[in-house]
Short mmCIF file of C-alpha atoms in Angstrom, two decimals:
data_model
loop_
_atom_site.label_atom_id
_atom_site.label_comp_id
_atom_site.label_asym_id
_atom_site.label_seq_id
_atom_site.Cartn_x
_atom_site.Cartn_y
_atom_site.Cartn_z
CA MET A 1 50.64 -9.96 147.92
CA GLN A 2 54.14 -11.01 146.60
CA PRO A 3 55.06 -9.59 143.57
CA LEU A 4 54.93 -13.04 141.08
CA GLU A 5 51.70 -14.27 143.04
CA ARG A 6 49.75 -14.21 139.98
CA PHE A 7 51.87 -16.62 138.01
CA THR A 8 51.68 -20.30 137.78
CA VAL A 9 55.04 -21.89 136.78
CA LEU A 10 55.03 -25.53 135.89
CA ASP A 11 58.56 -26.67 136.94
CA LEU A 12 60.26 -29.53 134.81
CA THR A 13 63.70 -28.80 135.70
CA GLN A 14 66.33 -31.15 137.47
CA VAL A 15 70.02 -30.83 138.73
CA ARG A 16 70.72 -26.91 139.02
CA SER A 17 70.53 -24.44 136.02
CA GLY A 18 66.57 -24.91 135.51
CA PRO A 19 66.09 -25.03 139.61
CA ALA A 20 68.13 -21.80 139.60
CA ALA A 21 65.67 -20.05 137.03
CA VAL A 22 62.74 -21.42 138.77
CA ARG A 23 63.58 -20.12 142.47
CA GLN A 24 63.43 -16.64 141.43
CA PHE A 25 59.90 -17.35 140.98
CA ALA A 26 59.19 -19.42 143.97
CA ASP A 27 60.60 -17.06 145.98
CA TRP A 28 58.67 -14.23 144.87
CA GLY A 29 55.34 -15.85 145.41
CA ALA A 30 54.89 -17.87 142.17
CA ASN A 31 52.72 -20.68 142.38
CA VAL A 32 55.45 -23.45 141.33
CA ILE A 33 54.39 -26.87 140.74
CA LYS A 34 57.53 -29.13 140.74
CA ILE A 35 56.92 -32.23 138.36
CA GLU A 36 58.64 -35.57 139.44
CA GLN A 37 58.50 -38.87 138.42
CA PRO A 38 56.42 -41.49 140.36
CA LYS A 39 59.16 -43.41 140.76
CA GLU A 40 62.32 -42.53 142.36
CA GLY A 41 65.62 -42.79 140.34
CA ALA A 42 69.01 -43.37 141.41
CA ASP A 43 70.07 -39.53 141.18
CA ASP A 44 67.24 -38.07 141.92
CA LYS A 45 67.01 -37.44 145.60
CA PRO A 46 70.02 -36.12 147.56
CA GLY A 47 72.23 -39.00 149.86
CA GLY A 48 74.40 -37.41 151.72
CA SER A 49 74.21 -34.15 154.13
CA ALA A 50 75.66 -31.86 151.58
CA GLN A 51 73.00 -32.57 148.92
CA PHE A 52 70.62 -32.59 151.25
CA ALA A 53 71.42 -29.11 152.44
CA ASP A 54 71.54 -28.03 148.54
CA TYR A 55 68.08 -29.43 148.07
CA GLN A 56 66.44 -27.62 150.67
CA ASN A 57 67.70 -24.47 149.38
CA THR A 58 67.27 -25.42 145.60
CA HIS A 59 63.50 -26.46 145.75
CA ARG A 60 62.23 -24.45 148.62
CA ASN A 61 59.13 -22.52 147.92
CA LYS A 62 57.79 -25.49 145.79
CA LYS A 63 54.84 -27.66 145.48
CA SER A 64 55.58 -31.28 144.51
CA ILE A 65 53.87 -33.46 142.35
CA THR A 66 54.36 -36.89 140.80
CA LEU A 67 53.79 -37.39 136.75
CA ASN A 68 54.37 -40.15 134.23
CA LEU A 69 54.77 -38.04 131.19
CA LYS A 70 55.57 -40.95 129.30
CA SER A 71 52.10 -42.52 129.78
CA GLU A 72 48.75 -41.26 127.65
CA HIS A 73 46.94 -39.99 130.66
CA GLY A 74 49.88 -39.04 132.41
CA LEU A 75 50.25 -36.45 129.43
CA ALA A 76 46.51 -35.61 129.58
CA LEU A 77 46.70 -34.49 133.13
CA PHE A 78 49.89 -32.31 132.33
CA TYR A 79 48.13 -30.42 129.22
CA GLU A 80 45.21 -29.75 131.76
CA LEU A 81 47.71 -28.09 133.86
CA VAL A 82 49.16 -26.27 131.11
CA LYS A 83 45.71 -24.85 130.41
CA THR A 84 45.80 -22.30 133.37
CA ALA A 85 49.50 -22.35 133.71
CA ASP A 86 51.72 -18.98 132.88
CA VAL A 87 55.10 -20.96 132.50
CA VAL A 88 56.36 -23.90 131.61
CA VAL A 89 60.41 -24.75 132.56
CA GLU A 90 62.72 -27.30 131.51
CA ASN A 91 66.20 -28.52 130.78
CA TYR A 92 66.36 -31.64 129.16
CA ARG A 93 68.61 -32.22 125.91
CA PRO A 94 66.85 -30.40 122.98
CA ASN A 95 65.29 -33.35 121.19
CA VAL A 96 63.76 -34.75 124.64
CA LYS A 97 60.71 -32.59 124.95
CA LYS A 98 59.65 -33.17 121.12
CA LYS A 99 59.39 -36.83 122.21
CA LEU A 100 57.53 -36.41 125.09
CA LYS A 101 55.39 -33.66 123.17
CA ILE A 102 55.67 -31.00 125.36
CA ASP A 103 57.30 -28.63 123.50
CA TYR A 104 56.40 -25.02 123.11
CA ASP A 105 54.62 -25.71 119.60
CA THR A 106 52.90 -28.40 120.83
CA LEU A 107 51.95 -26.13 123.98
CA LYS A 108 50.88 -22.97 122.65
CA GLU A 109 47.92 -25.13 120.98
CA ILE A 110 46.49 -25.73 124.17
CA ASN A 111 47.22 -22.36 125.80
CA PRO A 112 48.44 -19.57 123.47
CA ARG A 113 49.69 -17.50 126.26
CA ILE A 114 52.22 -19.95 127.75
CA VAL A 115 55.83 -18.99 128.34
CA CYS A 116 58.19 -21.87 127.40
CA ALA A 117 61.22 -21.66 128.83
CA SER A 118 64.31 -24.10 127.96
CA ILE A 119 68.14 -24.32 129.57
CA SER A 120 70.34 -26.61 127.33
CA GLY A 121 74.26 -27.17 127.38
CA PHE A 122 74.82 -25.90 123.81
CA GLY A 123 71.91 -24.65 122.65
CA GLN A 124 68.66 -25.53 121.00
CA ASP A 125 70.57 -26.18 117.65
CA GLY A 126 73.87 -25.99 115.94
CA PRO A 127 76.82 -28.90 115.70
CA TYR A 128 76.63 -29.15 119.88
CA SER A 129 73.32 -29.43 120.54
CA THR A 130 72.45 -33.19 121.05
CA ARG A 131 75.59 -33.46 123.14
CA PRO A 132 74.85 -33.84 127.03
CA GLY A 133 76.20 -30.10 128.94
CA LEU A 134 77.15 -29.76 132.58
CA ASP A 135 78.62 -26.83 134.04
CA GLN A 136 82.29 -27.59 133.80
CA ILE A 137 82.14 -28.28 130.16
CA ALA A 138 81.13 -25.26 129.65
CA GLN A 139 83.31 -23.20 131.74
CA GLY A 140 86.21 -25.17 129.43
CA ILE A 141 84.54 -24.20 126.28
CA GLY A 142 83.42 -20.94 127.29
CA GLY A 143 87.27 -19.67 128.20
CA LEU A 144 86.36 -19.30 131.93
CA MET A 145 88.78 -22.09 133.10
CA SER A 146 92.02 -20.45 130.59
CA VAL A 147 91.97 -17.52 133.15
CA THR A 148 91.27 -19.03 136.18
CA GLY A 149 94.35 -19.98 138.03
CA GLU A 150 97.92 -19.12 138.51
CA PRO A 151 100.07 -19.02 135.26
CA GLY A 152 101.72 -21.94 134.30
CA ARG A 153 99.72 -24.26 136.32
CA GLY A 154 97.14 -25.47 134.10
CA PRO A 155 93.42 -24.64 133.49
CA MET A 156 91.35 -24.32 136.70
CA ARG A 157 87.50 -24.46 137.22
CA ALA A 158 85.76 -21.68 139.11
CA GLY A 159 84.90 -22.44 142.58
CA ILE A 160 81.36 -22.60 142.15
CA PRO A 161 78.98 -23.32 138.76
CA VAL A 162 79.29 -20.20 137.17
CA ALA A 163 77.58 -21.70 133.71
CA ASP A 164 74.63 -23.39 135.97
CA LEU A 165 73.65 -20.47 137.61
CA SER A 166 74.23 -17.71 135.32
CA ALA A 167 72.26 -19.67 132.68
CA GLY A 168 69.54 -19.91 135.80
CA LEU A 169 69.34 -16.26 136.11
CA PHE A 170 69.39 -15.44 132.38
CA CYS A 171 66.54 -18.13 131.88
CA ALA A 172 64.52 -16.14 134.71
CA ILE A 173 65.26 -12.74 133.18
CA GLY A 174 63.97 -14.18 129.59
CA ILE A 175 61.02 -15.34 131.05
CA LEU A 176 60.19 -12.11 133.03
CA ILE A 177 61.13 -10.20 129.54
CA ALA A 178 58.05 -12.76 128.01
CA LEU A 179 55.77 -12.54 130.73
CA LEU A 180 55.90 -8.55 130.20
CA GLU A 181 55.37 -8.95 126.18
CA ARG A 182 52.56 -10.88 126.35
CA GLU A 183 51.08 -7.63 128.29
CA GLN A 184 50.78 -6.25 125.06
CA SER A 185 50.76 -9.14 122.62
CA GLY A 186 48.58 -11.52 124.41
CA GLN A 187 50.59 -14.50 123.22
CA GLY A 188 53.44 -16.21 125.03
CA GLN A 189 56.65 -17.47 123.28
CA TRP A 190 59.65 -19.90 123.53
CA VAL A 191 62.55 -18.51 125.92
CA HIS A 192 65.92 -20.74 125.52
CA THR A 193 69.26 -19.94 126.76
CA SER A 194 72.21 -22.38 127.34
CA LEU A 195 75.03 -23.11 129.63
CA LEU A 196 77.46 -21.92 126.85
CA GLN A 197 75.67 -19.03 125.96
CA SER A 198 75.57 -17.71 129.45
CA GLN A 199 79.32 -18.33 130.06
CA VAL A 200 80.53 -16.89 126.97
CA TRP A 201 78.35 -13.63 128.22
CA MET A 202 80.00 -13.52 131.66
CA MET A 203 83.65 -13.40 130.02
CA ASP A 204 82.37 -9.64 129.54
CA PHE A 205 85.85 -7.83 129.29
CA GLN A 206 87.93 -10.67 129.18
CA ALA A 207 85.97 -11.69 125.85
CA MET A 208 86.32 -8.06 124.65
CA ARG A 209 90.06 -8.17 124.81
CA TRP A 210 89.92 -10.90 121.98
CA LEU A 211 87.10 -9.17 120.28
CA MET A 212 88.27 -6.06 119.93
CA ASN A 213 92.11 -6.33 120.56
CA LYS A 214 92.98 -9.48 119.26
CA GLU A 215 94.50 -10.33 122.67
CA VAL A 216 94.12 -13.71 123.85
CA PRO A 217 93.69 -13.38 128.40
CA GLY A 218 95.45 -15.67 130.17
CA GLN A 219 95.71 -16.82 133.84
CA SER A 220 96.61 -13.70 136.25
CA GLY A 221 96.07 -16.06 139.25
CA ASN A 222 95.08 -13.26 142.42
CA ASP A 223 96.02 -10.46 140.15
CA HIS A 224 93.46 -8.30 137.91
CA PRO A 225 94.08 -8.86 134.82
CA THR A 226 94.22 -5.63 133.75
CA SER A 227 94.80 -3.15 136.85
CA SER A 228 97.83 -3.14 139.32
CA PRO A 229 97.81 -2.90 142.23
CA THR A 230 94.93 -5.18 142.24
CA GLY A 231 95.10 -8.76 144.14
CA VAL A 232 96.21 -10.34 147.31
CA PHE A 233 98.77 -8.86 149.45
CA PRO A 234 100.36 -11.07 152.81
CA THR A 235 99.88 -9.21 156.07
CA ALA A 236 101.33 -10.38 159.46
CA ASP A 237 98.47 -12.46 160.22
CA GLY A 238 96.99 -13.71 156.93
CA HIS A 239 96.18 -12.08 153.42
CA MET A 240 93.96 -9.35 152.30
CA ASN A 241 92.68 -7.98 148.93
CA ILE A 242 93.29 -4.20 148.29
CA ALA A 243 92.20 -2.89 144.70
CA ALA A 244 93.93 0.15 144.05
CA MET A 245 92.52 1.38 140.46
CA GLY A 246 93.42 4.88 138.77
CA ASN A 247 96.30 7.23 140.18
CA ASP A 248 94.24 8.71 142.75
CA ILE A 249 93.53 5.72 144.69
CA PHE A 250 96.92 4.24 143.94
CA ALA A 251 98.67 7.49 145.58
CA ARG A 252 96.00 7.31 148.68
CA LEU A 253 97.35 3.33 148.82
CA CYS A 254 101.01 4.77 148.75
CA LYS A 255 100.44 7.35 151.51
CA VAL A 256 98.56 4.60 153.87
CA ILE A 257 101.49 1.94 153.83
CA GLU A 258 103.78 4.43 154.05
CA ALA A 259 105.32 4.08 150.61
CA GLU A 260 104.68 7.68 148.83
CA ASP A 261 108.09 6.99 146.99
CA LEU A 262 106.27 4.86 144.89
CA ILE A 263 104.12 7.25 143.64
CA ASP A 264 106.57 9.02 141.59
CA ASP A 265 108.70 6.15 140.78
CA PRO A 266 108.80 6.02 136.97
CA ARG A 267 108.01 2.34 136.76
CA PHE A 268 104.86 2.99 138.08
CA LEU A 269 103.67 6.54 137.23
CA THR A 270 100.67 5.37 135.02
CA VAL A 271 98.11 2.66 134.84
CA PRO A 272 99.75 0.85 132.07
CA LEU A 273 103.40 0.96 133.85
CA ARG A 274 101.88 -0.12 136.61
CA GLY A 275 100.71 -3.34 134.71
CA LYS A 276 103.94 -4.07 133.14
CA ASN A 277 105.83 -3.58 136.36
CA ARG A 278 103.46 -5.67 138.47
CA PRO A 279 105.85 -8.14 140.22
CA ALA A 280 108.23 -5.17 141.58
CA LEU A 281 105.47 -3.18 142.67
CA ASN A 282 103.34 -6.35 143.88
CA GLN A 283 106.79 -6.68 146.24
CA ARG A 284 107.03 -3.43 147.60
CA ILE A 285 103.62 -3.44 148.44
CA ALA A 286 103.40 -6.85 150.56
CA GLU A 287 106.88 -5.65 152.05
CA ARG A 288 104.68 -2.91 153.99
CA THR A 289 101.46 -4.94 154.40
CA ARG A 290 102.89 -7.71 156.22
CA THR A 291 104.21 -5.19 159.20
CA ARG A 292 100.41 -5.09 160.33
CA PRO A 293 97.42 -7.43 160.71
CA THR A 294 94.80 -7.44 158.46
CA GLN A 295 91.99 -5.42 160.48
CA GLU A 296 94.43 -2.91 160.85
CA TRP A 297 95.13 -2.35 157.38
CA ILE A 298 91.41 -2.59 156.60
CA ASP A 299 90.56 0.16 159.06
CA LEU A 300 93.19 2.30 157.77
CA LEU A 301 92.90 1.86 153.96
CA ASN A 302 88.78 2.32 154.37
CA GLU A 303 89.19 5.55 155.98
CA SER A 304 91.44 6.68 153.13
CA GLY A 305 88.80 5.27 150.14
CA VAL A 306 91.07 2.61 149.15
CA PRO A 307 88.83 -0.43 147.89
CA CYS A 308 90.09 -3.31 150.16
CA GLY A 309 88.65 -6.31 152.12
CA PRO A 310 89.48 -9.61 154.25
CA ILE A 311 89.47 -12.96 152.29
CA LEU A 312 86.93 -15.04 154.43
CA ALA A 313 86.35 -18.93 154.52
CA MET A 314 82.36 -19.65 154.46
CA ASP A 315 81.92 -19.47 158.02
CA GLU A 316 83.44 -16.31 158.15
CA THR A 317 81.17 -14.89 155.40
CA PHE A 318 78.11 -15.43 157.24
CA ALA A 319 79.55 -14.27 160.52
CA ASN A 320 80.35 -11.02 158.77
CA GLU A 321 78.45 -7.94 160.03
CA GLN A 322 77.77 -6.72 156.48
CA VAL A 323 76.33 -10.22 155.54
CA ARG A 324 74.10 -10.57 158.32
CA HIS A 325 72.69 -6.85 157.71
CA LEU A 326 71.69 -8.06 154.22
CA GLU A 327 70.19 -11.08 155.70
CA MET A 328 72.01 -13.54 153.58
CA ALA A 329 71.31 -16.28 155.44
CA THR A 330 67.43 -16.87 156.25
CA PRO A 331 65.67 -19.02 158.72
CA LEU A 332 63.36 -22.25 157.21
CA ASP A 333 61.17 -24.46 159.09
CA HIS A 334 61.79 -28.11 158.14
CA PRO A 335 59.26 -30.38 159.26
CA LYS A 336 61.97 -33.03 160.57
CA LEU A 337 64.97 -30.89 161.33
CA GLY A 338 63.29 -27.60 162.52
CA GLU A 339 64.59 -24.48 161.88
CA ILE A 340 67.26 -24.56 159.48
CA GLN A 341 68.96 -21.66 157.52
CA VAL A 342 68.97 -21.26 153.80
CA VAL A 343 70.27 -18.50 151.30
CA GLY A 344 68.58 -15.36 151.33
CA GLN A 345 67.69 -13.53 148.11
CA ALA A 346 70.27 -11.05 146.46
CA ILE A 347 67.28 -8.38 145.88
CA LYS A 348 65.84 -6.24 147.55
CA PHE A 349 62.70 -3.77 147.01
CA SER A 350 61.35 -0.90 148.55
CA ARG A 351 57.96 -2.49 149.40
CA SER A 352 57.95 -6.11 148.31
CA ARG A 353 59.48 -8.47 150.92
CA PHE A 354 61.33 -11.95 150.68
CA GLU A 355 59.11 -14.13 152.95
CA LYS A 356 60.42 -17.05 155.41
CA PRO A 357 60.68 -19.62 152.57
CA ILE A 358 59.02 -23.28 153.06
CA HIS A 359 60.96 -26.16 152.82
CA ALA A 360 61.69 -28.03 149.85
CA PRO A 361 58.87 -30.64 149.20
CA GLU A 362 58.72 -34.39 149.39
CA ARG A 363 58.35 -36.12 146.18
CA GLY A 364 54.29 -35.80 145.57
CA GLU A 365 53.67 -34.29 148.61
CA HIS A 366 50.90 -31.90 147.23
CA ASN A 367 49.35 -34.64 144.98
CA ASP A 368 46.28 -34.17 146.29
CA GLU A 369 45.65 -30.56 146.32
CA VAL A 370 47.27 -30.35 142.79
CA TYR A 371 45.40 -32.79 141.43
CA GLY A 372 42.26 -32.05 143.04
CA SER A 373 42.21 -28.28 141.55
CA LEU A 374 41.59 -30.29 138.46
CA GLY A 375 38.64 -31.60 139.81
CA LEU A 376 39.79 -34.87 140.56
CA SER A 377 38.14 -37.29 143.67
CA ALA A 378 40.40 -38.86 146.16
CA GLU A 379 39.40 -42.28 144.74
CA LYS A 380 40.44 -41.13 141.17
CA ILE A 381 43.74 -39.91 142.65
CA ALA A 382 44.65 -42.94 144.19
CA GLN A 383 43.64 -44.96 141.28
CA LEU A 384 45.95 -42.95 138.93
CA LYS A 385 48.84 -43.75 141.92
CA SER A 386 48.41 -47.25 141.92
CA GLU A 387 48.47 -47.42 137.95
CA GLY A 388 51.81 -45.55 138.22
CA ILE A 389 50.27 -42.46 136.41
CA ILE A 390 51.36 -39.96 139.50
#
């Protein structure tokens, strides 16, 4: 058995944050039913190859049904699904769920054990609650863009949707907590998070620099904001990361690069001094690292216990021996494309195993199976389809 096989999740999510939450349940065996509109919208399905690949990764291991929640009959069918479901996940704007009559207060009357989970841009209430929220907007308001990039170059977004993905993970964690609590209380509850909350949480030590010390963090490029020498250094054939935190590791670095005079240099004796005099220190280290190729330095530094590593492009990342060992690319059989690869799971268990995923479903691919489980005949399902309800 897969660890979450006993749970049924109704997936009303779109774009990225909600699907990121639901994917955790789909990957670990939950019966995930993706509910889509009967008629395909302009932005619903991926058009280009990049979007199609993303869709396969995001919606793998799910079943798909079509259902018009705006119709009375369609809503009644949804309520039938809710009766035996464990979780409903949505990422509409806060007021939409109430208009559709699929909010938690409504659904708990149908199934008191239901766990409803919501992701919004800015929260379910408050002055920004009705605004549309997207990842880059949350990155900006949440502070990430103010600390990303090189000093003096203006704000810079991160290269991945940090707010979307972290909100999805927080939503998944919240659902799991609610399911665990339900084992004691017998009652479901409403779980909600937002892109903004998640992004602010992800600011972590940068946030604490302000909250405790009233220090506004700025951009530091490839250098660590508070630790030196930690950053990107040139080599004879490219660049590499070095993270020599603390006095002991700094001394090891200096010995490996044959610059032991730096250890006793009064400008670099302590962590604060090395941060204060970072440009001069970085220049001296770069003079040495330029003399050998990247891999040679990585071998020498790792032997001495100095954290370091190459800077890889995406193709090189998936060719990396440790990434391959961790199975971060996993095969998937697609009915039209044959075997493709998607991103693997970042969690390992001693007993439970991440199974080979199933391709993302076509719209309504599982209508007969799911509606048949509600007792609807093939003729009735066909009739509902002709009427635009499914």
